[in-house]
Coordinates of C-alpha atoms in Angstrom, one line a residue:
Chain A
M20 CA -146.2 -59.4 -37.6
H21 CA -149.4 -59.1 -35.3
E22 CA -151.8 -58.0 -38.8
D23 CA -155.1 -58.6 -37.0
G24 CA -153.9 -57.2 -33.4
L25 CA -152.8 -53.7 -35.2
R26 CA -156.1 -51.3 -35.1
D27 CA -153.4 -48.0 -35.7
M28 CA -153.1 -46.7 -39.0
S29 CA -149.8 -48.1 -40.2
I30 CA -147.1 -49.1 -42.9
E31 CA -145.1 -51.9 -43.6
V32 CA -141.7 -51.0 -45.3
I33 CA -140.9 -54.0 -48.1
K34 CA -137.7 -52.0 -49.6
P35 CA -135.8 -49.6 -47.4
G36 CA -134.3 -47.4 -51.2
L37 CA -131.1 -46.4 -50.7
L38 CA -131.2 -44.5 -47.3
S39 CA -134.4 -43.0 -46.7
T40 CA -134.8 -41.9 -42.7
L41 CA -137.9 -39.8 -40.7
Q42 CA -137.0 -36.2 -39.7
D43 CA -139.1 -33.3 -38.6
A44 CA -137.4 -29.8 -38.1
G45 CA -134.6 -31.5 -35.8
R46 CA -133.2 -30.7 -32.4
R47 CA -132.8 -27.5 -30.9
G48 CA -131.4 -26.9 -27.9
Y49 CA -128.9 -29.1 -27.0
A50 CA -125.8 -28.4 -28.4
A51 CA -124.2 -27.4 -25.3
L52 CA -124.6 -31.0 -24.4
G53 CA -122.7 -32.2 -27.9
V54 CA -126.0 -33.2 -29.7
G55 CA -126.8 -31.7 -33.2
R56 CA -129.6 -30.7 -35.1
A57 CA -130.9 -33.2 -37.3
G58 CA -134.0 -32.7 -38.8
A59 CA -135.2 -32.5 -42.8
M60 CA -132.1 -30.9 -44.9
D61 CA -134.2 -29.2 -47.2
E62 CA -136.7 -28.0 -44.3
S63 CA -138.9 -25.8 -47.4
S64 CA -140.1 -28.8 -48.7
W65 CA -140.8 -30.9 -45.7
R66 CA -143.0 -28.0 -44.4
L67 CA -144.7 -28.3 -47.6
A68 CA -144.8 -31.5 -47.6
N69 CA -146.7 -31.5 -44.3
A70 CA -149.1 -28.9 -45.7
L71 CA -150.1 -30.7 -48.8
V72 CA -151.7 -33.3 -46.0
G73 CA -153.1 -30.6 -43.9
N74 CA -150.5 -30.8 -40.8
R75 CA -149.9 -28.0 -38.5
N76 CA -147.4 -28.9 -36.0
G77 CA -144.4 -29.6 -37.6
E78 CA -145.3 -33.4 -37.9
A79 CA -142.3 -36.2 -38.8
A80 CA -141.9 -36.9 -42.7
L81 CA -140.0 -39.6 -44.8
E82 CA -136.6 -38.2 -45.7
I83 CA -135.9 -40.2 -49.3
T84 CA -132.5 -40.4 -50.7
L85 CA -132.0 -40.7 -54.2
A86 CA -133.7 -44.1 -54.9
G87 CA -136.9 -44.4 -53.1
P88 CA -138.3 -47.3 -50.5
T89 CA -141.6 -49.4 -51.6
L90 CA -144.2 -49.3 -49.3
R91 CA -147.4 -51.0 -48.1
F92 CA -150.5 -49.1 -46.8
R93 CA -152.1 -51.0 -44.4
Q94 CA -155.1 -48.2 -44.1
D95 CA -156.1 -45.3 -46.4
A96 CA -154.1 -42.6 -46.1
V97 CA -153.6 -39.2 -47.6
I98 CA -149.5 -38.5 -49.0
A99 CA -147.9 -35.6 -50.6
V100 CA -144.4 -36.0 -52.1
T101 CA -142.1 -32.8 -52.7
G102 CA -138.8 -32.3 -52.8
G103 CA -136.5 -34.1 -55.2
I104 CA -138.9 -35.3 -58.2
I105 CA -139.0 -39.0 -57.6
D106 CA -141.2 -41.8 -59.5
A107 CA -143.8 -43.0 -57.3
R108 CA -146.4 -45.0 -58.6
A109 CA -149.4 -46.6 -56.1
D110 CA -150.3 -50.2 -57.2
D111 CA -149.8 -49.3 -61.1
Q112 CA -151.1 -45.5 -61.1
Q113 CA -148.1 -42.9 -61.6
L114 CA -149.0 -40.4 -58.7
L115 CA -148.3 -36.7 -59.2
P116 CA -145.5 -35.1 -57.3
W117 CA -146.1 -32.2 -54.9
T118 CA -149.8 -32.5 -54.3
S119 CA -152.4 -34.5 -52.3
C120 CA -153.0 -37.9 -52.7
L121 CA -155.3 -40.9 -51.2
L122 CA -154.2 -44.4 -50.8
P123 CA -156.8 -46.9 -49.9
A124 CA -155.8 -49.3 -47.8
G125 CA -154.0 -52.0 -49.2
T126 CA -151.9 -49.9 -51.7
L127 CA -148.6 -50.7 -52.8
L128 CA -146.8 -47.1 -52.9
R129 CA -143.2 -48.0 -54.8
F130 CA -140.9 -44.8 -55.2
G131 CA -138.3 -45.8 -57.8
G132 CA -135.2 -42.7 -58.9
M133 CA -135.1 -39.4 -58.8
Q134 CA -134.9 -37.1 -62.1
H135 CA -134.3 -33.8 -59.9
G136 CA -132.9 -33.2 -56.9
C137 CA -131.4 -35.2 -53.8
R138 CA -133.9 -35.7 -51.5
S139 CA -137.8 -35.9 -51.1
Y140 CA -140.3 -36.1 -48.4
L141 CA -143.0 -38.1 -47.9
A142 CA -145.6 -36.7 -45.5
V143 CA -148.8 -38.6 -44.5
R144 CA -151.5 -37.0 -42.8
G145 CA -151.6 -37.3 -38.9
G146 CA -147.3 -37.6 -39.4
F147 CA -145.6 -40.7 -39.1
D148 CA -145.2 -41.3 -34.9
A149 CA -142.5 -42.4 -33.1
A150 CA -141.9 -41.3 -29.5
P151 CA -139.6 -38.1 -29.2
V152 CA -136.1 -38.0 -28.4
L153 CA -134.8 -34.7 -26.9
G154 CA -138.1 -32.6 -28.3
S155 CA -137.5 -34.4 -31.8
R156 CA -138.8 -37.2 -34.2
S157 CA -136.0 -36.3 -36.1
T158 CA -133.2 -39.5 -36.8
D159 CA -129.5 -38.3 -36.3
L160 CA -127.4 -41.1 -38.1
H161 CA -123.9 -39.9 -36.8
A162 CA -125.1 -40.0 -33.2
C163 CA -127.8 -43.2 -33.3
I164 CA -130.8 -41.0 -31.6
G165 CA -134.2 -40.4 -32.6
P166 CA -136.9 -43.1 -33.9
M167 CA -136.1 -46.6 -35.2
D168 CA -133.2 -45.8 -32.8
G169 CA -131.3 -43.5 -35.1
R170 CA -131.2 -45.6 -37.8
S171 CA -132.5 -45.6 -41.2
I172 CA -135.7 -47.3 -42.7
Q173 CA -135.4 -51.5 -43.0
A174 CA -137.4 -54.0 -44.7
G175 CA -139.9 -55.5 -42.3
D176 CA -140.2 -52.0 -40.2
V177 CA -143.6 -51.2 -39.7
L178 CA -144.3 -47.1 -39.8
T179 CA -147.2 -45.5 -37.7
V180 CA -148.8 -42.7 -38.0
G181 CA -150.7 -40.1 -35.7
E182 CA -154.3 -40.0 -34.9
H183 CA -156.3 -37.6 -37.7
A184 CA -159.8 -36.4 -38.9
T185 CA -159.9 -37.7 -42.5
A186 CA -159.5 -35.1 -45.2
P187 CA -161.9 -33.6 -46.1
W188 CA -161.0 -32.8 -49.5
F189 CA -161.2 -36.6 -50.8
H190 CA -164.9 -37.6 -51.2
S191 CA -164.2 -41.1 -52.1
R192 CA -162.0 -43.5 -50.3
K193 CA -162.3 -46.2 -53.2
H194 CA -159.5 -45.3 -55.4
V195 CA -156.3 -44.0 -55.8
Q196 CA -156.9 -40.2 -56.7
A197 CA -154.7 -36.9 -56.4
L198 CA -156.2 -33.2 -56.1
R199 CA -156.5 -31.4 -59.6
W200 CA -153.9 -28.7 -58.8
S201 CA -150.1 -28.9 -57.5
L202 CA -147.5 -27.1 -56.4
D203 CA -144.9 -25.5 -58.7
P204 CA -141.4 -26.9 -57.2
Q205 CA -139.9 -24.8 -59.4
P206 CA -138.8 -22.2 -57.0
W207 CA -137.6 -24.4 -54.3
L208 CA -136.2 -27.0 -56.4
D209 CA -133.8 -24.8 -58.1
Y210 CA -133.2 -26.7 -61.6
A211 CA -130.6 -24.0 -62.8
Q212 CA -128.3 -25.2 -59.4
A213 CA -127.0 -21.2 -59.7
P214 CA -124.0 -20.0 -57.2
L215 CA -125.0 -20.5 -53.6
A216 CA -124.2 -17.8 -51.6
L217 CA -121.3 -17.9 -49.0
M218 CA -120.2 -15.7 -46.4
R219 CA -116.6 -15.1 -46.0
G220 CA -115.7 -17.3 -42.7
D221 CA -113.2 -16.6 -39.9
H222 CA -110.5 -18.2 -41.3
Y223 CA -110.9 -17.1 -45.0
A224 CA -108.3 -14.0 -44.8
A225 CA -105.7 -17.1 -43.9
L226 CA -106.7 -18.8 -47.5
D227 CA -103.4 -17.6 -49.7
D228 CA -104.4 -15.5 -52.7
A229 CA -105.2 -18.1 -55.4
S230 CA -107.2 -20.1 -53.2
Q231 CA -109.3 -16.7 -51.7
R232 CA -110.0 -16.2 -55.3
A233 CA -110.8 -19.2 -56.3
L234 CA -113.3 -19.7 -53.5
F235 CA -115.5 -17.8 -54.9
A236 CA -114.4 -18.4 -58.7
Q237 CA -113.9 -22.3 -59.4
R238 CA -116.4 -25.0 -59.7
F239 CA -116.4 -27.7 -57.1
S240 CA -118.1 -31.1 -57.7
I241 CA -120.1 -32.8 -54.5
S242 CA -117.7 -36.0 -54.0
K243 CA -119.6 -39.2 -53.5
D244 CA -118.6 -39.0 -50.0
S245 CA -121.4 -36.9 -49.3
N246 CA -124.1 -37.5 -46.4
R247 CA -126.3 -35.9 -43.7
T248 CA -123.0 -34.9 -41.5
G249 CA -121.5 -33.1 -44.6
S250 CA -120.8 -32.1 -47.9
R251 CA -117.4 -32.7 -49.6
M252 CA -116.6 -30.5 -52.0
D253 CA -113.7 -32.0 -54.6
G254 CA -112.2 -29.0 -57.0
T255 CA -108.4 -27.7 -56.9
P256 CA -107.1 -28.0 -53.3
L257 CA -107.4 -25.1 -51.3
Q258 CA -104.2 -23.8 -49.6
L259 CA -103.6 -21.6 -46.4
R260 CA -100.6 -19.1 -46.3
E261 CA -99.6 -21.4 -43.4
P262 CA -100.6 -24.2 -41.2
L263 CA -103.4 -22.8 -38.6
E264 CA -103.2 -24.6 -35.1
L265 CA -106.6 -24.2 -33.5
I266 CA -108.5 -25.6 -31.6
S267 CA -111.9 -26.5 -31.3
E268 CA -114.8 -24.6 -31.1
A269 CA -118.9 -24.3 -32.0
T270 CA -119.7 -25.1 -35.7
L271 CA -122.8 -24.9 -37.8
P272 CA -124.8 -26.4 -40.8
G273 CA -123.6 -24.7 -43.3
T274 CA -120.2 -24.3 -42.3
L275 CA -117.5 -24.7 -45.1
Q276 CA -114.5 -26.6 -43.2
L277 CA -111.1 -26.7 -44.5
P278 CA -109.1 -30.2 -43.8
P279 CA -105.7 -30.5 -44.4
S280 CA -106.4 -32.1 -47.7
G281 CA -107.5 -28.8 -49.2
Q282 CA -110.9 -30.3 -49.8
P283 CA -113.5 -28.6 -48.3
I284 CA -116.4 -29.7 -46.4
L285 CA -119.7 -27.9 -46.2
L286 CA -121.3 -29.0 -42.7
Q287 CA -124.5 -30.7 -42.8
V288 CA -127.6 -31.2 -40.1
E289 CA -125.5 -33.9 -38.3
A290 CA -122.2 -32.6 -38.3
P291 CA -120.5 -32.6 -34.5
V292 CA -121.3 -29.5 -33.1
T293 CA -117.7 -29.0 -32.0
G294 CA -114.8 -28.5 -34.7
G295 CA -111.0 -27.7 -35.1
Y296 CA -110.2 -27.4 -38.9
P297 CA -110.3 -23.7 -40.1
R298 CA -113.8 -22.2 -41.0
V299 CA -113.4 -20.4 -44.9
G300 CA -117.5 -19.5 -45.5
Q301 CA -120.8 -20.0 -43.9
L302 CA -123.4 -20.5 -46.3
A303 CA -126.6 -18.3 -46.2
A304 CA -128.8 -20.4 -44.0
V305 CA -131.4 -19.1 -47.6
D306 CA -129.3 -21.7 -49.7
L307 CA -129.3 -25.0 -47.3
P308 CA -132.4 -26.3 -49.0
R309 CA -131.1 -26.0 -52.4
M310 CA -127.3 -27.6 -51.4
A311 CA -129.7 -30.5 -49.9
Q312 CA -130.8 -30.8 -53.4
R313 CA -127.5 -30.9 -54.9
R314 CA -126.3 -34.8 -55.5
P315 CA -123.1 -36.4 -55.7
G316 CA -121.0 -34.8 -59.5
D317 CA -122.9 -32.0 -59.1
A318 CA -121.6 -28.4 -59.6
V319 CA -121.3 -26.4 -56.9
Y320 CA -120.3 -22.5 -57.3
F321 CA -120.1 -19.7 -54.5
R322 CA -121.1 -16.6 -54.9
E323 CA -119.8 -13.7 -52.1
T324 CA -122.8 -12.3 -50.1
S325 CA -122.7 -10.4 -46.8
M326 CA -124.5 -10.5 -43.5
D327 CA -127.2 -8.4 -43.9
E328 CA -128.1 -9.6 -47.6
A329 CA -127.9 -13.1 -46.7
F330 CA -130.4 -12.1 -43.7
Q331 CA -132.9 -10.8 -46.0
R332 CA -133.3 -12.7 -48.6
L333 CA -133.9 -15.3 -45.3
R334 CA -136.6 -13.2 -44.1
E335 CA -138.0 -12.9 -47.9
C336 CA -137.9 -16.4 -48.5
E337 CA -139.8 -17.1 -44.8
E338 CA -142.6 -14.7 -45.9
S339 CA -143.4 -16.4 -49.1
L340 CA -143.3 -19.8 -47.7
R341 CA -145.8 -18.4 -45.2
C342 CA -148.1 -16.9 -47.4
L343 CA -147.8 -20.2 -49.7
L344 CA -148.2 -22.3 -47.0
Q345 CA -151.1 -19.9 -45.9
H346 CA -152.9 -20.1 -49.5
I347 CA -152.2 -24.1 -49.2
E348 CA -154.2 -24.6 -46.3
Q349 CA -156.9 -22.1 -47.8
R350 CA -157.3 -24.2 -51.2
L351 CA -157.0 -27.6 -49.7
E352 CA -160.5 -26.2 -47.3
S353 CA -162.2 -24.8 -50.4
S354 CA -161.3 -28.6 -52.3
Chain B
M9 CA -113.0 -11.3 -25.4
Q10 CA -113.6 -10.7 -29.4
L11 CA -117.2 -11.5 -31.0
E12 CA -117.1 -12.8 -34.4
P13 CA -120.0 -13.1 -36.2
L14 CA -120.8 -16.8 -37.6
A15 CA -124.5 -16.8 -39.1
E16 CA -127.3 -15.1 -39.8
D17 CA -128.5 -16.4 -35.9
A18 CA -125.2 -17.0 -34.5
W19 CA -122.3 -14.8 -32.9
L20 CA -118.7 -16.1 -31.5
L21 CA -117.2 -14.7 -28.9
R22 CA -113.6 -15.6 -27.9
F23 CA -112.0 -15.3 -25.2
G24 CA -108.5 -16.7 -26.4
D25 CA -107.3 -19.3 -28.7
T26 CA -105.1 -21.9 -26.5
I27 CA -106.5 -24.5 -24.3
D28 CA -106.2 -23.2 -20.9
V29 CA -108.0 -23.7 -17.7
E30 CA -108.2 -20.3 -17.1
V31 CA -109.6 -19.0 -20.2
N32 CA -111.9 -22.1 -20.0
A33 CA -113.1 -21.1 -16.9
R34 CA -114.2 -17.3 -18.0
V35 CA -116.3 -19.2 -20.7
H36 CA -118.1 -21.0 -18.3
E37 CA -118.1 -17.9 -16.4
A38 CA -120.0 -16.1 -19.1
A39 CA -122.0 -18.6 -20.3
A40 CA -123.8 -19.1 -17.0
R41 CA -124.3 -15.1 -16.8
L42 CA -125.7 -14.9 -20.7
Q43 CA -127.8 -17.9 -20.2
S44 CA -129.5 -16.5 -17.0
S45 CA -129.8 -13.2 -18.5
L46 CA -130.3 -13.5 -22.4
A47 CA -133.7 -14.7 -22.9
G48 CA -133.9 -17.3 -26.0
V49 CA -130.0 -17.6 -26.3
E50 CA -128.7 -20.0 -26.4
C51 CA -125.1 -20.7 -25.5
V52 CA -122.5 -23.7 -26.5
P53 CA -119.6 -23.7 -24.5
A54 CA -115.8 -24.7 -26.1
Y55 CA -112.6 -24.5 -24.5
A56 CA -112.0 -20.6 -25.4
S57 CA -115.4 -19.6 -27.0
L58 CA -119.1 -19.5 -27.1
L59 CA -121.2 -19.8 -29.5
L60 CA -124.2 -17.6 -29.1
R61 CA -127.1 -18.6 -31.0
F62 CA -130.4 -16.6 -31.2
N63 CA -133.4 -15.6 -33.2
P64 CA -132.7 -12.6 -35.5
M65 CA -135.4 -11.1 -35.7
D66 CA -135.6 -10.3 -31.8
W67 CA -132.6 -7.9 -32.4
L68 CA -134.1 -5.7 -35.7
D69 CA -132.8 -2.3 -35.7
D70 CA -135.2 0.2 -37.2
E71 CA -134.7 -0.6 -40.8
G72 CA -135.1 -4.2 -40.8
R73 CA -131.7 -6.0 -40.2
V74 CA -129.8 -7.8 -37.7
S75 CA -128.9 -5.2 -35.0
F76 CA -125.8 -6.7 -34.2
L77 CA -124.7 -3.5 -31.7
R78 CA -127.7 -3.8 -30.0
L79 CA -126.5 -7.5 -29.1
R80 CA -123.5 -6.7 -28.6
D81 CA -124.7 -4.1 -26.0
A82 CA -126.7 -6.5 -24.3
I83 CA -124.5 -9.0 -24.3
N84 CA -121.4 -6.6 -22.4
A85 CA -124.2 -5.5 -20.0
A86 CA -125.0 -9.3 -19.4
L87 CA -121.4 -9.5 -18.7
Q88 CA -120.8 -6.6 -16.1
Q89 CA -123.4 -7.9 -14.0
T90 CA -121.8 -8.1 -10.9
S91 CA -125.0 -9.7 -9.6
A92 CA -125.4 -12.4 -11.4
S93 CA -125.8 -15.7 -9.3
K94 CA -122.7 -17.8 -9.1
T95 CA -123.4 -21.4 -9.3
A96 CA -121.0 -23.8 -8.1
S97 CA -119.9 -26.3 -10.1
R98 CA -120.9 -29.8 -9.6
E99 CA -118.6 -32.0 -8.8
L100 CA -118.6 -35.8 -10.3
I101 CA -116.9 -39.3 -9.0
I102 CA -116.3 -41.6 -12.5
P103 CA -115.3 -45.0 -10.9
V104 CA -112.5 -46.4 -13.8
C105 CA -111.4 -49.9 -14.3
Y106 CA -108.2 -49.2 -15.6
G107 CA -106.1 -52.0 -17.9
G108 CA -106.9 -55.3 -19.3
E109 CA -109.4 -55.5 -21.1
A110 CA -110.9 -52.7 -20.3
G111 CA -107.9 -50.0 -21.2
E112 CA -106.4 -52.2 -23.9
D113 CA -103.9 -49.2 -24.6
L114 CA -102.6 -48.6 -20.6
H115 CA -99.4 -50.6 -21.8
D116 CA -98.9 -48.4 -24.7
V117 CA -99.3 -45.5 -23.2
A118 CA -96.8 -46.8 -20.0
A119 CA -94.3 -47.5 -23.1
H120 CA -94.7 -44.3 -24.2
T121 CA -94.3 -42.3 -21.1
R122 CA -91.5 -44.4 -19.7
L123 CA -93.9 -44.8 -16.5
S124 CA -95.2 -47.9 -14.6
L125 CA -98.5 -48.9 -15.3
E126 CA -99.2 -48.6 -11.5
E127 CA -98.1 -45.1 -11.9
V128 CA -100.0 -44.1 -15.4
I129 CA -103.2 -45.1 -13.0
A130 CA -102.0 -42.4 -10.1
R131 CA -101.4 -39.9 -12.4
H132 CA -104.9 -39.9 -14.4
T133 CA -107.1 -39.9 -10.8
R134 CA -105.1 -37.3 -9.3
P135 CA -106.4 -34.5 -11.1
T136 CA -109.9 -32.6 -10.6
Y137 CA -110.8 -32.4 -14.1
R138 CA -112.8 -29.3 -15.5
V139 CA -115.2 -30.6 -18.2
A140 CA -114.0 -27.9 -21.1
M141 CA -116.8 -28.8 -23.5
L142 CA -119.3 -32.1 -25.0
G143 CA -118.6 -32.6 -28.4
F144 CA -118.3 -35.3 -31.6
A145 CA -120.8 -37.2 -30.2
P146 CA -123.7 -36.2 -27.6
G147 CA -122.5 -36.8 -23.8
F148 CA -119.0 -36.9 -25.0
P149 CA -116.3 -34.7 -22.3
Y150 CA -113.4 -33.1 -23.4
L151 CA -111.6 -32.7 -19.7
L152 CA -109.0 -30.8 -18.6
G153 CA -106.5 -31.2 -16.6
L154 CA -103.9 -34.1 -17.9
D155 CA -101.0 -34.7 -16.3
P156 CA -98.7 -33.2 -19.2
A157 CA -96.3 -36.2 -18.5
L158 CA -99.6 -38.4 -19.9
A159 CA -99.4 -36.5 -22.8
M160 CA -99.7 -39.5 -26.1
P161 CA -100.2 -39.1 -29.4
R162 CA -103.7 -40.5 -31.2
R163 CA -103.3 -43.7 -32.0
S164 CA -102.1 -44.1 -36.0
H165 CA -104.8 -46.5 -36.8
P166 CA -107.8 -45.3 -35.4
R167 CA -110.7 -48.0 -34.1
M168 CA -113.9 -48.6 -36.0
S169 CA -115.6 -48.8 -32.5
V170 CA -114.6 -47.9 -29.5
P171 CA -116.4 -49.7 -26.7
S172 CA -119.0 -47.6 -24.5
G173 CA -117.7 -45.8 -20.9
S174 CA -113.9 -46.6 -22.3
V175 CA -111.6 -43.7 -20.7
A176 CA -109.2 -42.1 -23.1
I177 CA -105.9 -40.3 -23.7
G178 CA -106.0 -38.3 -27.0
G179 CA -102.8 -35.4 -27.1
Q180 CA -102.9 -33.8 -24.0
Q181 CA -106.6 -34.3 -23.7
T182 CA -108.6 -37.0 -21.6
G183 CA -112.1 -37.5 -22.3
I184 CA -114.3 -40.6 -21.9
Y185 CA -116.9 -42.8 -25.1
P186 CA -120.3 -42.1 -24.3
Q187 CA -121.4 -44.9 -26.4
A188 CA -119.7 -47.1 -29.0
L189 CA -118.2 -45.0 -31.1
P190 CA -115.1 -44.9 -33.9
G191 CA -112.1 -43.4 -32.3
G192 CA -109.0 -43.2 -32.3
W193 CA -107.8 -42.3 -28.7
Q194 CA -105.5 -44.4 -26.6
L195 CA -107.6 -46.1 -24.5
I196 CA -106.4 -46.9 -20.2
G197 CA -109.7 -47.9 -18.9
R198 CA -113.7 -48.0 -18.8
T199 CA -116.5 -46.9 -16.8
P200 CA -119.9 -48.3 -16.1
L201 CA -121.8 -45.4 -15.9
Q202 CA -123.7 -44.3 -18.7
L203 CA -122.3 -41.0 -19.9
F204 CA -125.7 -40.4 -21.9
D205 CA -129.2 -41.4 -22.0
P206 CA -131.4 -39.5 -24.7
T207 CA -134.4 -40.7 -22.8
A208 CA -134.0 -39.2 -19.5
D209 CA -134.5 -36.0 -18.3
A210 CA -131.2 -34.8 -18.0
P211 CA -129.7 -36.5 -21.0
S212 CA -125.5 -36.0 -20.0
L213 CA -124.3 -37.1 -16.9
L214 CA -122.0 -34.3 -17.6
Q215 CA -122.7 -30.8 -18.4
P216 CA -120.0 -28.1 -19.5
G217 CA -118.0 -26.7 -16.4
D218 CA -118.6 -29.6 -14.1
R219 CA -115.1 -31.0 -12.2
V220 CA -114.7 -34.9 -12.3
R221 CA -112.2 -36.9 -10.6
F222 CA -111.7 -40.4 -11.1
Q223 CA -111.8 -43.3 -9.1
V224 CA -110.1 -46.8 -9.6
I225 CA -112.2 -49.5 -9.2
D226 CA -111.5 -53.3 -9.7
E227 CA -112.9 -55.7 -12.2
H228 CA -115.3 -57.3 -9.6
E229 CA -116.9 -53.8 -8.9
Y230 CA -117.3 -52.8 -12.7
R231 CA -119.4 -55.9 -13.3
R232 CA -121.3 -55.1 -10.0
L233 CA -122.0 -51.4 -11.6
T234 CA -122.4 -52.5 -14.7

């Protein structure tokens, strides 16, 4: 370590947590070269975390999975934690989730377990700095590209933070503090785990009658073999009327594939961009962040939706998110 | 040609349902036309289909719904344009060191196909292949044009890590591993070329639609080029 040489803002990783990766909006436009999107799995929470620290340019944040890291801040920092509700202590002080906090230089930020959800987002004012790869600071663990050469953070890593002005809403920098207001995670975290909206896929009609009904009626549970590539669904296996011989074609995040085992896989942000399994469904894009917050063992029910309904909900969600982002910006200015 | 809605921002154009040189050529021709005439639409070619990703907000009807009619008409108009500039596909030579450590399964392929090692190599280097699509991993080319006599099933126990640059046969396809990856294809050789470099301006050596030929090099030449 070259402590005295580091004038820039940096954060030392003491413990990495279960799986913590730097993520932004993801890599777009390279699917034809076999490069997937990656990026934050719960994009809404990632955007809100950035907004709470005053970042406006899609800065990279740390996506924390189920159990969080321990980080030493070498400089003052303004942070926010959104997404799954996770235990976070700055030195000995419990930190409020979904709000803006100030950590003075030297603070040890210790994350514990997650009480709700599966993925939390730690944003820091100025954004985590890393050289963009193919236009993005997202970690693609599957393709091994992005920050840290495409791996999750490890003990001993030093994360740097981009340049930023100080946050005007914190007047003193002497002690750990938080704003007096926080966001309501309720609409974003889906505590009730409502059914997720699924459109029929190209090969839905190839399912036998019982499986067509079961897809929209049975309880699936998320397998422990799930990751940023895909969520495997345990349940009564779905059957095709007869085997399909398919050739590989494009797939998307949210595609529900059916491998021969009959246990569907919901493709996630790091899935290969082509695949050869039948596509029995496509998750409404607006429900991708909700899916990202389900953890292994959680139940999933699908309800049928149409393309029109899926798009209307996406638009409405985007509109309310924009309103909220604007509201946060104004509120920070007047804090 | 069929149009299938996949997601709020994606449609699939299907040209067939087989792995076929002619069908794939139509995919690449359509991709070139659509990419040049539909601004903001991303084309992802596969064997017999083309994924189009678009911003749904660019394609709304009067009631604020995504107008698939408008999109379909724009696609058809673009495909019917006769003036679309036809860019000749590139041809690239890939040097390959066959057999030995570089191609551990060459003997198995020879045994399975009842050909001599030399004949397997000769038949693999003879055709001009077409990059049907890139997938599985960044820069992994699925090549069309394998001599049917060289077809061989995938290994029953896939390798945990296939070395970067490995040239391999899987079923009736041949391809090149752009990085160390788990894989079940039969390894017959290795190229010293780097197929994918995410930091380069053109990250992938091969583009969909490119033509590819393999050229035999020996171990000495392989080491020199590495």
